[in-house]
mmCIF file as Biopython writes it, N, C-alpha, C and O atoms, coordinates in Angstrom:
data_model
#
loop_
_atom_site.group_PDB
_atom_site.id
_atom_site.type_symbol
_atom_site.label_atom_id
_atom_site.label_alt_id
_atom_site.label_comp_id
_atom_site.label_asym_id
_atom_site.label_entity_id
_atom_site.label_seq_id
_atom_site.pdbx_PDB_ins_code
_atom_site.Cartn_x
_atom_site.Cartn_y
_atom_site.Cartn_z
_atom_site.occupancy
_atom_site.B_iso_or_equiv
_atom_site.auth_seq_id
_atom_site.auth_asym_id
_atom_site.pdbx_PDB_model_num
ATOM 1   N N  . VAL A ? 1  ? -49.916 192.782 -3.834  1.0 0.0 1  A 1 
ATOM 2   C CA . VAL A ? 1  ? -50.418 192.549 -5.138  1.0 0.0 1  A 1 
ATOM 3   C C  . VAL A ? 1  ? -51.905 192.697 -5.254  1.0 0.0 1  A 1 
ATOM 4   O O  . VAL A ? 1  ? -52.234 192.441 -6.412  1.0 0.0 1  A 1 
ATOM 5   N N  . GLU A ? 2  ? -52.579 192.904 -4.758  1.0 0.0 2  A 1 
ATOM 6   C CA . GLU A ? 2  ? -54.290 191.602 -5.347  1.0 0.0 2  A 1 
ATOM 7   C C  . GLU A ? 2  ? -54.462 191.364 -7.019  1.0 0.0 2  A 1 
ATOM 8   O O  . GLU A ? 2  ? -54.368 192.005 -8.066  1.0 0.0 2  A 1 
ATOM 9   N N  . THR A ? 3  ? -54.749 190.128 -6.588  1.0 0.0 3  A 1 
ATOM 10  C CA . THR A ? 3  ? -56.075 189.788 -8.213  1.0 0.0 3  A 1 
ATOM 11  C C  . THR A ? 3  ? -56.882 189.539 -7.835  1.0 0.0 3  A 1 
ATOM 12  O O  . THR A ? 3  ? -57.406 189.293 -6.748  1.0 0.0 3  A 1 
ATOM 13  N N  . GLN A ? 4  ? -57.157 189.611 -9.300  1.0 0.0 4  A 1 
ATOM 14  C CA . GLN A ? 4  ? -59.202 189.483 -9.267  1.0 0.0 4  A 1 
ATOM 15  C C  . GLN A ? 4  ? -58.728 188.472 -10.472 1.0 0.0 4  A 1 
ATOM 16  O O  . GLN A ? 4  ? -57.902 188.170 -11.333 1.0 0.0 4  A 1 
ATOM 17  N N  . TYR A ? 5  ? -59.912 188.221 -9.820  1.0 0.0 5  A 1 
ATOM 18  C CA . TYR A ? 5  ? -60.702 187.584 -10.420 1.0 0.0 5  A 1 
ATOM 19  C C  . TYR A ? 5  ? -61.547 187.394 -11.114 1.0 0.0 5  A 1 
ATOM 20  O O  . TYR A ? 5  ? -62.173 188.454 -11.155 1.0 0.0 5  A 1 
ATOM 21  N N  . PRO A ? 6  ? -62.286 186.264 -12.100 1.0 0.0 6  A 1 
ATOM 22  C CA . PRO A ? 6  ? -63.597 187.017 -12.978 1.0 0.0 6  A 1 
ATOM 23  C C  . PRO A ? 6  ? -64.693 187.201 -12.589 1.0 0.0 6  A 1 
ATOM 24  O O  . PRO A ? 6  ? -65.250 186.269 -12.009 1.0 0.0 6  A 1 
ATOM 25  N N  . LEU A ? 7  ? -65.561 188.777 -12.813 1.0 0.0 7  A 1 
ATOM 26  C CA . LEU A ? 7  ? -66.952 187.884 -12.025 1.0 0.0 7  A 1 
ATOM 27  C C  . LEU A ? 7  ? -67.928 187.258 -12.466 1.0 0.0 7  A 1 
ATOM 28  O O  . LEU A ? 7  ? -69.086 187.647 -12.318 1.0 0.0 7  A 1 
ATOM 29  N N  . CYS A ? 8  ? -67.582 186.156 -13.094 1.0 0.0 8  A 1 
ATOM 30  C CA . CYS A ? 8  ? -68.073 184.788 -13.316 1.0 0.0 8  A 1 
ATOM 31  C C  . CYS A ? 8  ? -68.657 184.269 -12.620 1.0 0.0 8  A 1 
ATOM 32  O O  . CYS A ? 8  ? -68.349 183.111 -12.901 1.0 0.0 8  A 1 
ATOM 33  N N  . ILE A ? 9  ? -69.904 184.156 -11.193 1.0 0.0 9  A 1 
ATOM 34  C CA . ILE A ? 9  ? -70.880 183.307 -10.822 1.0 0.0 9  A 1 
ATOM 35  C C  . ILE A ? 9  ? -70.907 181.928 -10.817 1.0 0.0 9  A 1 
ATOM 36  O O  . ILE A ? 9  ? -71.240 181.106 -11.670 1.0 0.0 9  A 1 
ATOM 37  N N  . PRO A ? 10 ? -70.576 181.854 -9.914  1.0 0.0 10 A 1 
ATOM 38  C CA . PRO A ? 10 ? -70.230 180.187 -10.403 1.0 0.0 10 A 1 
ATOM 39  C C  . PRO A ? 10 ? -71.562 179.187 -10.178 1.0 0.0 10 A 1 
ATOM 40  O O  . PRO A ? 10 ? -71.678 177.965 -10.268 1.0 0.0 10 A 1 
ATOM 41  N N  . ASN A ? 11 ? -72.481 180.217 -9.857  1.0 0.0 11 A 1 
ATOM 42  C CA . ASN A ? 11 ? -74.018 179.623 -9.864  1.0 0.0 11 A 1 
ATOM 43  C C  . ASN A ? 11 ? -74.312 179.662 -10.871 1.0 0.0 11 A 1 
ATOM 44  O O  . ASN A ? 11 ? -75.407 179.123 -11.036 1.0 0.0 11 A 1 
ATOM 45  N N  . GLU A ? 12 ? -73.798 180.127 -11.910 1.0 0.0 12 A 1 
ATOM 46  C CA . GLU A ? 12 ? -74.524 180.482 -13.708 1.0 0.0 12 A 1 
ATOM 47  C C  . GLU A ? 12 ? -73.756 179.040 -14.407 1.0 0.0 12 A 1 
ATOM 48  O O  . GLU A ? 12 ? -72.571 178.973 -14.732 1.0 0.0 12 A 1 
ATOM 49  N N  . ILE A ? 13 ? -74.507 178.235 -14.498 1.0 0.0 13 A 1 
ATOM 50  C CA . ILE A ? 13 ? -75.518 176.594 -15.398 1.0 0.0 13 A 1 
ATOM 51  C C  . ILE A ? 13 ? -75.311 177.340 -17.445 1.0 0.0 13 A 1 
ATOM 52  O O  . ILE A ? 13 ? -75.840 178.172 -18.182 1.0 0.0 13 A 1 
ATOM 53  N N  . HIS A ? 14 ? -74.526 176.615 -17.462 1.0 0.0 14 A 1 
ATOM 54  C CA . HIS A ? 14 ? -73.884 177.483 -18.593 1.0 0.0 14 A 1 
ATOM 55  C C  . HIS A ? 14 ? -74.188 176.004 -19.766 1.0 0.0 14 A 1 
ATOM 56  O O  . HIS A ? 14 ? -74.205 174.854 -19.328 1.0 0.0 14 A 1 
ATOM 57  N N  . PRO A ? 15 ? -74.341 176.235 -20.814 1.0 0.0 15 A 1 
ATOM 58  C CA . PRO A ? 15 ? -75.485 174.720 -20.854 1.0 0.0 15 A 1 
ATOM 59  C C  . PRO A ? 15 ? -74.976 173.982 -21.462 1.0 0.0 15 A 1 
ATOM 60  O O  . PRO A ? 15 ? -75.791 173.248 -22.022 1.0 0.0 15 A 1 
ATOM 61  N N  . GLU A ? 16 ? -73.189 173.575 -21.848 1.0 0.0 16 A 1 
ATOM 62  C CA . GLU A ? 16 ? -72.318 173.037 -22.133 1.0 0.0 16 A 1 
ATOM 63  C C  . GLU A ? 16 ? -72.463 171.872 -21.257 1.0 0.0 16 A 1 
ATOM 64  O O  . GLU A ? 16 ? -72.251 170.692 -21.538 1.0 0.0 16 A 1 
ATOM 65  N N  . MET A ? 17 ? -73.135 172.747 -19.367 1.0 0.0 17 A 1 
ATOM 66  C CA . MET A ? 17 ? -71.918 171.641 -17.850 1.0 0.0 17 A 1 
ATOM 67  C C  . MET A ? 17 ? -73.976 170.390 -18.650 1.0 0.0 17 A 1 
ATOM 68  O O  . MET A ? 17 ? -73.951 169.168 -18.499 1.0 0.0 17 A 1 
ATOM 69  N N  . MET A ? 18 ? -75.595 171.217 -19.486 1.0 0.0 18 A 1 
ATOM 70  C CA . MET A ? 18 ? -76.366 170.454 -19.366 1.0 0.0 18 A 1 
ATOM 71  C C  . MET A ? 18 ? -76.718 169.508 -21.109 1.0 0.0 18 A 1 
ATOM 72  O O  . MET A ? 18 ? -77.564 169.762 -21.966 1.0 0.0 18 A 1 
ATOM 73  N N  . ILE A ? 19 ? -76.319 169.096 -21.091 1.0 0.0 19 A 1 
ATOM 74  C CA . ILE A ? 19 ? -76.366 168.723 -22.454 1.0 0.0 19 A 1 
ATOM 75  C C  . ILE A ? 19 ? -76.272 167.544 -22.416 1.0 0.0 19 A 1 
ATOM 76  O O  . ILE A ? 19 ? -75.395 166.994 -21.750 1.0 0.0 19 A 1 
ATOM 77  N N  . GLY A ? 20 ? -77.399 166.716 -23.319 1.0 0.0 20 A 1 
ATOM 78  C CA . GLY A ? 20 ? -77.846 165.528 -23.113 1.0 0.0 20 A 1 
ATOM 79  C C  . GLY A ? 20 ? -78.328 165.133 -21.798 1.0 0.0 20 A 1 
ATOM 80  O O  . GLY A ? 20 ? -78.089 165.610 -20.688 1.0 0.0 20 A 1 
ATOM 81  N N  . SER A ? 21 ? -78.898 164.373 -22.083 1.0 0.0 21 A 1 
ATOM 82  C CA . SER A ? 21 ? -79.028 163.442 -20.600 1.0 0.0 21 A 1 
ATOM 83  C C  . SER A ? 21 ? -77.490 161.960 -19.065 1.0 0.0 21 A 1 
ATOM 84  O O  . SER A ? 21 ? -77.174 160.793 -18.837 1.0 0.0 21 A 1 
ATOM 85  N N  . LYS A ? 22 ? -77.123 164.087 -18.441 1.0 0.0 22 A 1 
ATOM 86  C CA . LYS A ? 22 ? -76.331 163.417 -18.021 1.0 0.0 22 A 1 
ATOM 87  C C  . LYS A ? 22 ? -76.440 163.414 -16.683 1.0 0.0 22 A 1 
ATOM 88  O O  . LYS A ? 22 ? -76.431 164.532 -16.168 1.0 0.0 22 A 1 
ATOM 89  N N  . THR A ? 23 ? -76.549 162.411 -15.910 1.0 0.0 23 A 1 
ATOM 90  C CA . THR A ? 23 ? -76.126 162.014 -14.427 1.0 0.0 23 A 1 
ATOM 91  C C  . THR A ? 23 ? -75.545 163.730 -13.695 1.0 0.0 23 A 1 
ATOM 92  O O  . THR A ? 23 ? -74.870 164.696 -14.051 1.0 0.0 23 A 1 
ATOM 93  N N  . LEU A ? 24 ? -76.632 163.090 -12.044 1.0 0.0 24 A 1 
ATOM 94  C CA . LEU A ? 24 ? -76.469 164.461 -11.825 1.0 0.0 24 A 1 
ATOM 95  C C  . LEU A ? 24 ? -74.758 164.531 -11.751 1.0 0.0 24 A 1 
ATOM 96  O O  . LEU A ? 24 ? -74.075 165.254 -12.476 1.0 0.0 24 A 1 
ATOM 97  N N  . GLU A ? 25 ? -74.164 163.486 -10.566 1.0 0.0 25 A 1 
ATOM 98  C CA . GLU A ? 25 ? -72.659 163.041 -10.718 1.0 0.0 25 A 1 
ATOM 99  C C  . GLU A ? 25 ? -72.024 163.923 -11.798 1.0 0.0 25 A 1 
ATOM 100 O O  . GLU A ? 25 ? -71.438 164.910 -11.352 1.0 0.0 25 A 1 
ATOM 101 N N  . GLU A ? 26 ? -72.020 163.732 -13.433 1.0 0.0 26 A 1 
ATOM 102 C CA . GLU A ? 26 ? -71.979 164.544 -14.364 1.0 0.0 26 A 1 
ATOM 103 C C  . GLU A ? 26 ? -71.543 165.620 -14.375 1.0 0.0 26 A 1 
ATOM 104 O O  . GLU A ? 26 ? -70.421 166.072 -14.600 1.0 0.0 26 A 1 
ATOM 105 N N  . ILE A ? 27 ? -72.724 166.155 -14.053 1.0 0.0 27 A 1 
ATOM 106 C CA . ILE A ? 27 ? -73.370 167.892 -13.986 1.0 0.0 27 A 1 
ATOM 107 C C  . ILE A ? 27 ? -72.491 167.860 -12.687 1.0 0.0 27 A 1 
ATOM 108 O O  . ILE A ? 27 ? -71.642 168.749 -12.633 1.0 0.0 27 A 1 
ATOM 109 N N  . GLU A ? 28 ? -72.540 167.110 -11.780 1.0 0.0 28 A 1 
ATOM 110 C CA . GLU A ? 28 ? -71.985 167.591 -11.181 1.0 0.0 28 A 1 
ATOM 111 C C  . GLU A ? 28 ? -70.046 168.070 -10.823 1.0 0.0 28 A 1 
ATOM 112 O O  . GLU A ? 28 ? -69.646 168.957 -10.069 1.0 0.0 28 A 1 
ATOM 113 N N  . LYS A ? 29 ? -69.106 166.988 -11.783 1.0 0.0 29 A 1 
ATOM 114 C CA . LYS A ? 29 ? -67.669 167.041 -12.478 1.0 0.0 29 A 1 
ATOM 115 C C  . LYS A ? 29 ? -67.854 168.079 -12.687 1.0 0.0 29 A 1 
ATOM 116 O O  . LYS A ? 29 ? -67.477 168.957 -11.911 1.0 0.0 29 A 1 
ATOM 117 N N  . ASN A ? 30 ? -68.517 168.341 -13.838 1.0 0.0 30 A 1 
ATOM 118 C CA . ASN A ? 30 ? -68.069 169.522 -14.457 1.0 0.0 30 A 1 
ATOM 119 C C  . ASN A ? 30 ? -68.338 170.740 -13.891 1.0 0.0 30 A 1 
ATOM 120 O O  . ASN A ? 30 ? -67.643 171.702 -14.218 1.0 0.0 30 A 1 
ATOM 121 N N  . TYR A ? 31 ? -69.477 170.900 -12.876 1.0 0.0 31 A 1 
ATOM 122 C CA . TYR A ? 31 ? -69.626 171.930 -12.821 1.0 0.0 31 A 1 
ATOM 123 C C  . TYR A ? 31 ? -67.981 172.125 -11.707 1.0 0.0 31 A 1 
ATOM 124 O O  . TYR A ? 31 ? -67.273 173.120 -11.862 1.0 0.0 31 A 1 
ATOM 125 N N  . ILE A ? 32 ? -67.624 171.042 -10.682 1.0 0.0 32 A 1 
ATOM 126 C CA . ILE A ? 32 ? -66.261 171.400 -10.444 1.0 0.0 32 A 1 
ATOM 127 C C  . ILE A ? 32 ? -65.125 172.194 -10.638 1.0 0.0 32 A 1 
ATOM 128 O O  . ILE A ? 32 ? -64.494 173.126 -10.139 1.0 0.0 32 A 1 
ATOM 129 N N  . LEU A ? 33 ? -65.156 170.692 -12.462 1.0 0.0 33 A 1 
ATOM 130 C CA . LEU A ? 33 ? -64.007 171.473 -13.217 1.0 0.0 33 A 1 
ATOM 131 C C  . LEU A ? 33 ? -64.219 173.105 -13.375 1.0 0.0 33 A 1 
ATOM 132 O O  . LEU A ? 33 ? -63.573 174.011 -12.849 1.0 0.0 33 A 1 
ATOM 133 N N  . HIS A ? 34 ? -65.141 173.157 -14.117 1.0 0.0 34 A 1 
ATOM 134 C CA . HIS A ? 34 ? -65.490 174.801 -14.235 1.0 0.0 34 A 1 
ATOM 135 C C  . HIS A ? 34 ? -65.377 175.853 -13.090 1.0 0.0 34 A 1 
ATOM 136 O O  . HIS A ? 34 ? -65.188 176.995 -13.507 1.0 0.0 34 A 1 
ATOM 137 N N  . VAL A ? 35 ? -65.443 175.732 -11.916 1.0 0.0 35 A 1 
ATOM 138 C CA . VAL A ? 35 ? -65.259 176.764 -11.164 1.0 0.0 35 A 1 
ATOM 139 C C  . VAL A ? 35 ? -63.309 175.934 -10.260 1.0 0.0 35 A 1 
ATOM 140 O O  . VAL A ? 35 ? -63.166 176.227 -9.073  1.0 0.0 35 A 1 
ATOM 141 N N  . ILE A ? 36 ? -62.552 175.366 -10.685 1.0 0.0 36 A 1 
ATOM 142 C CA . ILE A ? 36 ? -61.401 174.837 -10.536 1.0 0.0 36 A 1 
ATOM 143 C C  . ILE A ? 36 ? -60.947 175.990 -11.611 1.0 0.0 36 A 1 
ATOM 144 O O  . ILE A ? 36 ? -60.223 176.941 -11.316 1.0 0.0 36 A 1 
ATOM 145 N N  . ASN A ? 37 ? -61.623 175.684 -13.197 1.0 0.0 37 A 1 
ATOM 146 C CA . ASN A ? 37 ? -61.052 176.618 -13.799 1.0 0.0 37 A 1 
ATOM 147 C C  . ASN A ? 37 ? -60.565 178.434 -13.953 1.0 0.0 37 A 1 
ATOM 148 O O  . ASN A ? 37 ? -59.716 179.166 -14.462 1.0 0.0 37 A 1 
ATOM 149 N N  . LEU A ? 38 ? -62.080 178.452 -12.915 1.0 0.0 38 A 1 
ATOM 150 C CA . LEU A ? 38 ? -62.521 179.948 -12.778 1.0 0.0 38 A 1 
ATOM 151 C C  . LEU A ? 38 ? -61.374 180.837 -12.005 1.0 0.0 38 A 1 
ATOM 152 O O  . LEU A ? 38 ? -60.913 181.969 -12.151 1.0 0.0 38 A 1 
ATOM 153 N N  . ALA A ? 39 ? -61.086 179.411 -10.841 1.0 0.0 39 A 1 
ATOM 154 C CA . ALA A ? 39 ? -60.078 179.775 -10.363 1.0 0.0 39 A 1 
ATOM 155 C C  . ALA A ? 39 ? -58.663 179.666 -10.833 1.0 0.0 39 A 1 
ATOM 156 O O  . ALA A ? 39 ? -57.790 179.182 -10.112 1.0 0.0 39 A 1 
ATOM 157 N N  . LYS A ? 40 ? -58.503 179.974 -11.663 1.0 0.0 40 A 1 
ATOM 158 C CA . LYS A ? 40 ? -56.751 179.178 -12.149 1.0 0.0 40 A 1 
ATOM 159 C C  . LYS A ? 40 ? -56.394 178.054 -11.846 1.0 0.0 40 A 1 
ATOM 160 O O  . LYS A ? 40 ? -56.093 177.422 -12.859 1.0 0.0 40 A 1 
ATOM 161 N N  . GLY A ? 41 ? -56.256 177.377 -10.754 1.0 0.0 41 A 1 
ATOM 162 C CA . GLY A ? 41 ? -56.325 176.196 -10.369 1.0 0.0 41 A 1 
ATOM 163 C C  . GLY A ? 41 ? -55.536 176.016 -8.807  1.0 0.0 41 A 1 
ATOM 164 O O  . GLY A ? 41 ? -54.668 175.338 -8.257  1.0 0.0 41 A 1 
ATOM 165 N N  . ASN A ? 42 ? -56.770 177.440 -8.461  1.0 0.0 42 A 1 
ATOM 166 C CA . ASN A ? 42 ? -57.223 177.728 -6.729  1.0 0.0 42 A 1 
ATOM 167 C C  . ASN A ? 42 ? -57.701 176.862 -6.078  1.0 0.0 42 A 1 
ATOM 168 O O  . ASN A ? 42 ? -58.796 177.202 -5.631  1.0 0.0 42 A 1 
ATOM 169 N N  . LYS A ? 43 ? -57.275 175.475 -5.689  1.0 0.0 43 A 1 
ATOM 170 C CA . LYS A ? 43 ? -58.204 175.146 -5.049  1.0 0.0 43 A 1 
ATOM 171 C C  . LYS A ? 43 ? -58.968 175.960 -3.225  1.0 0.0 43 A 1 
ATOM 172 O O  . LYS A ? 43 ? -60.025 175.966 -2.594  1.0 0.0 43 A 1 
ATOM 173 N N  . THR A ? 44 ? -57.575 176.507 -3.123  1.0 0.0 44 A 1 
ATOM 174 C CA . THR A ? 44 ? -58.936 176.760 -1.921  1.0 0.0 44 A 1 
ATOM 175 C C  . THR A ? 44 ? -59.841 178.233 -2.118  1.0 0.0 44 A 1 
ATOM 176 O O  . THR A ? 44 ? -60.804 178.692 -1.504  1.0 0.0 44 A 1 
ATOM 177 N N  . LEU A ? 45 ? -59.079 178.696 -3.217  1.0 0.0 45 A 1 
ATOM 178 C CA . LEU A ? 45 ? -60.401 179.937 -3.810  1.0 0.0 45 A 1 
ATOM 179 C C  . LEU A ? 45 ? -61.889 179.087 -4.783  1.0 0.0 45 A 1 
ATOM 180 O O  . LEU A ? 45 ? -62.960 179.665 -4.966  1.0 0.0 45 A 1 
ATOM 181 N N  . ALA A ? 46 ? -61.646 177.961 -5.174  1.0 0.0 46 A 1 
ATOM 182 C CA . ALA A ? 46 ? -62.196 176.925 -6.069  1.0 0.0 46 A 1 
ATOM 183 C C  . ALA A ? 46 ? -63.720 176.713 -4.368  1.0 0.0 46 A 1 
ATOM 184 O O  . ALA A ? 46 ? -64.924 176.885 -4.180  1.0 0.0 46 A 1 
ATOM 185 N N  . SER A ? 47 ? -62.942 176.429 -3.897  1.0 0.0 47 A 1 
ATOM 186 C CA . SER A ? 47 ? -63.634 175.691 -2.623  1.0 0.0 47 A 1 
ATOM 187 C C  . SER A ? 47 ? -64.561 176.463 -1.841  1.0 0.0 47 A 1 
ATOM 188 O O  . SER A ? 47 ? -65.453 176.162 -1.048  1.0 0.0 47 A 1 
ATOM 189 N N  . SER A ? 48 ? -64.053 177.654 -2.334  1.0 0.0 48 A 1 
ATOM 190 C CA . SER A ? 48 ? -64.398 179.451 -1.548  1.0 0.0 48 A 1 
ATOM 191 C C  . SER A ? 48 ? -66.218 179.049 -2.857  1.0 0.0 48 A 1 
ATOM 192 O O  . SER A ? 48 ? -67.264 178.420 -2.696  1.0 0.0 48 A 1 
ATOM 193 N N  . LEU A ? 49 ? -65.792 179.622 -3.650  1.0 0.0 49 A 1 
ATOM 194 C CA . LEU A ? 49 ? -66.488 179.718 -5.014  1.0 0.0 49 A 1 
ATOM 195 C C  . LEU A ? 49 ? -68.120 178.495 -4.868  1.0 0.0 49 A 1 
ATOM 196 O O  . LEU A ? 49 ? -69.350 178.455 -4.894  1.0 0.0 49 A 1 
ATOM 197 N N  . LEU A ? 50 ? -66.816 177.674 -4.707  1.0 0.0 50 A 1 
ATOM 198 C CA . LEU A ? 50 ? -68.354 176.566 -4.701  1.0 0.0 50 A 1 
ATOM 199 C C  . LEU A ? 50 ? -69.163 176.616 -3.083  1.0 0.0 50 A 1 
ATOM 200 O O  . LEU A ? 50 ? -70.193 175.965 -2.911  1.0 0.0 50 A 1 
ATOM 201 N N  . GLY A ? 51 ? -68.569 177.441 -1.988  1.0 0.0 51 A 1 
ATOM 202 C CA . GLY A ? 51 ? -69.336 177.428 -0.845  1.0 0.0 51 A 1 
ATOM 203 C C  . GLY A ? 51 ? -69.478 176.305 -0.076  1.0 0.0 51 A 1 
ATOM 204 O O  . GLY A ? 51 ? -70.456 175.941 0.577   1.0 0.0 51 A 1 
ATOM 205 N N  . THR A ? 52 ? -67.773 175.487 -0.298  1.0 0.0 52 A 1 
ATOM 206 C CA . THR A ? 52 ? -67.722 174.168 0.847   1.0 0.0 52 A 1 
ATOM 207 C C  . THR A ? 52 ? -66.092 174.246 1.664   1.0 0.0 52 A 1 
ATOM 208 O O  . THR A ? 52 ? -65.389 175.246 1.812   1.0 0.0 52 A 1 
ATOM 209 N N  . SER A ? 53 ? -65.942 173.458 1.909   1.0 0.0 53 A 1 
ATOM 210 C CA . SER A ? 53 ? -64.341 173.199 2.598   1.0 0.0 53 A 1 
ATOM 211 C C  . SER A ? 53 ? -63.789 173.145 1.269   1.0 0.0 53 A 1 
ATOM 212 O O  . SER A ? 53 ? -64.109 172.997 0.090   1.0 0.0 53 A 1 
ATOM 213 N N  . ARG A ? 54 ? -62.211 173.454 2.493   1.0 0.0 54 A 1 
ATOM 214 C CA . ARG A ? 54 ? -61.577 172.603 1.730   1.0 0.0 54 A 1 
ATOM 215 C C  . ARG A ? 54 ? -60.853 170.737 0.863   1.0 0.0 54 A 1 
ATOM 216 O O  . ARG A ? 54 ? -60.431 170.288 -0.203  1.0 0.0 54 A 1 
ATOM 217 N N  . PHE A ? 55 ? -61.251 170.196 2.719   1.0 0.0 55 A 1 
ATOM 218 C CA . PHE A ? 55 ? -61.288 169.181 2.898   1.0 0.0 55 A 1 
ATOM 219 C C  . PHE A ? 55 ? -62.372 167.781 1.872   1.0 0.0 55 A 1 
ATOM 220 O O  . PHE A ? 55 ? -62.210 166.585 1.629   1.0 0.0 55 A 1 
ATOM 221 N N  . THR A ? 56 ? -63.691 169.066 1.469   1.0 0.0 56 A 1 
ATOM 222 C CA . THR A ? 56 ? -65.253 167.962 1.081   1.0 0.0 56 A 1 
ATOM 223 C C  . THR A ? 56 ? -64.740 168.575 -0.800  1.0 0.0 56 A 1 
ATOM 224 O O  . THR A ? 56 ? -65.226 167.900 -1.707  1.0 0.0 56 A 1 
ATOM 225 N N  . LEU A ? 57 ? -63.951 169.607 -1.150  1.0 0.0 57 A 1 
ATOM 226 C CA . LEU A ? 57 ? -63.212 169.597 -2.424  1.0 0.0 57 A 1 
ATOM 227 C C  . LEU A ? 57 ? -62.762 168.689 -3.404  1.0 0.0 57 A 1 
ATOM 228 O O  . LEU A ? 57 ? -62.907 168.381 -4.587  1.0 0.0 57 A 1 
ATOM 229 N N  . ARG A ? 58 ? -61.718 168.199 -1.648  1.0 0.0 58 A 1 
ATOM 230 C CA . ARG A ? 58 ? -60.737 167.321 -2.225  1.0 0.0 58 A 1 
ATOM 231 C C  . ARG A ? 58 ? -61.060 165.730 -1.987  1.0 0.0 58 A 1 
ATOM 232 O O  . ARG A ? 58 ? -60.422 164.783 -2.447  1.0 0.0 58 A 1 
ATOM 233 N N  . LYS A ? 59 ? -62.441 165.681 -0.986  1.0 0.0 59 A 1 
ATOM 234 C CA . LYS A ? 59 ? -63.179 164.059 -1.668  1.0 0.0 59 A 1 
ATOM 235 C C  . LYS A ? 59 ? -63.444 164.501 -2.698  1.0 0.0 59 A 1 
ATOM 236 O O  . LYS A ? 59 ? -62.472 164.243 -3.408  1.0 0.0 59 A 1 
ATOM 237 N N  . LYS A ? 60 ? -64.414 165.207 -3.464  1.0 0.0 60 A 1 
ATOM 238 C CA . LYS A ? 60 ? -64.906 165.427 -4.390  1.0 0.0 60 A 1 
ATOM 239 C C  . LYS A ? 60 ? -63.911 164.579 -6.130  1.0 0.0 60 A 1 
ATOM 240 O O  . LYS A ? 60 ? -64.235 163.829 -7.051  1.0 0.0 60 A 1 
ATOM 241 N N  . LEU A ? 61 ? -61.936 165.759 -5.437  1.0 0.0 61 A 1 
ATOM 242 C CA . LEU A ? 61 ? -61.630 165.410 -6.722  1.0 0.0 61 A 1 
ATOM 243 C C  . LEU A ? 61 ? -61.495 164.045 -6.685  1.0 0.0 61 A 1 
ATOM 244 O O  . LEU A ? 61 ? -61.587 163.329 -7.682  1.0 0.0 61 A 1 
ATOM 245 N N  . LYS A ? 62 ? -61.277 163.654 -5.553  1.0 0.0 62 A 1 
ATOM 246 C CA . LYS A ? 62 ? -60.483 162.014 -5.694  1.0 0.0 62 A 1 
ATOM 247 C C  . LYS A ? 62 ? -61.472 161.242 -5.963  1.0 0.0 62 A 1 
ATOM 248 O O  . LYS A ? 62 ? -61.295 160.241 -6.658  1.0 0.0 62 A 1 
ATOM 249 N N  . LYS A ? 63 ? -62.955 161.639 -5.352  1.0 0.0 63 A 1 
ATOM 250 C CA . LYS A ? 63 ? -64.575 161.267 -5.890  1.0 0.0 63 A 1 
ATOM 251 C C  . LYS A ? 63 ? -64.232 160.406 -8.023  1.0 0.0 63 A 1 
ATOM 252 O O  . LYS A ? 63 ? -63.865 159.496 -8.767  1.0 0.0 63 A 1 
ATOM 253 N N  . TYR A ? 64 ? -64.665 161.476 -7.848  1.0 0.0 64 A 1 
ATOM 254 C CA . TYR A ? 64 ? -64.153 162.582 -9.632  1.0 0.0 64 A 1 
ATOM 255 C C  . TYR A ? 64 ? -62.506 161.798 -10.204 1.0 0.0 64 A 1 
ATOM 256 O O  . TYR A ? 64 ? -62.130 161.331 -11.279 1.0 0.0 64 A 1 
ATOM 257 N N  . ALA A ? 65 ? -62.162 161.893 -9.475  1.0 0.0 65 A 1 
ATOM 258 C CA . ALA A ? 65 ? -61.050 161.018 -10.539 1.0 0.0 65 A 1 
ATOM 259 C C  . ALA A ? 65 ? -60.116 162.187 -11.879 1.0 0.0 65 A 1 
ATOM 260 O O  . ALA A ? 65 ? -59.667 162.024 -13.013 1.0 0.0 65 A 1 
ATOM 261 N N  . ILE A ? 66 ? -60.233 163.583 -10.671 1.0 0.0 66 A 1 
ATOM 262 C CA . ILE A ? 66 ? -60.195 164.695 -10.524 1.0 0.0 66 A 1 
ATOM 263 C C  . ILE A ? 66 ? -58.217 164.492 -10.356 1.0 0.0 66 A 1 
ATOM 264 O O  . ILE A ? 66 ? -57.847 163.971 -9.304  1.0 0.0 66 A 1 
ATOM 265 N N  . GLU A ? 67 ? -56.813 165.019 -11.657 1.0 0.0 67 A 1 
ATOM 266 C CA . GLU A ? 67 ? -55.192 165.122 -11.391 1.0 0.0 67 A 1 
ATOM 267 C C  . GLU A ? 67 ? -55.388 166.629 -10.170 1.0 0.0 67 A 1 
ATOM 268 O O  . GLU A ? 67 ? -56.157 167.578 -10.325 1.0 0.0 67 A 1 
ATOM 269 N N  . LYS A ? 68 ? -54.783 166.487 -9.446  1.0 0.0 68 A 1 
ATOM 270 C CA . LYS A ? 68 ? -54.776 167.161 -9.037  1.0 0.0 68 A 1 
ATOM 271 C C  . LYS A ? 68 ? -53.629 168.783 -9.195  1.0 0.0 68 A 1 
ATOM 272 O O  . LYS A ? 68 ? -53.556 169.048 -7.995  1.0 0.0 68 A 1 
ATOM 273 N N  . ASN A ? 69 ? -52.730 169.969 -9.953  1.0 0.0 69 A 1 
ATOM 274 C CA . ASN A ? 69 ? -52.169 170.422 -10.514 1.0 0.0 69 A 1 
ATOM 275 C C  . ASN A ? 69 ? -51.148 170.970 -9.603  1.0 0.0 69 A 1 
ATOM 276 O O  . ASN A ? 69 ? -50.223 171.649 -10.050 1.0 0.0 69 A 1 
#
């Protein structure tokens, strides 16, 4: 069974990600959360969409204290 994922490319920056004077780290955290949401919690897919390894994604999740589901 093939799973279909939204065609929303994670390179698309949404206005709510950029409001105010956020730091680069805040923007990165929001972006990671956005992509994980697009991937419906699938960390392997999220890391692929982000163009990074699962190991790097795990480090970022730990850095930003994003809970694992």
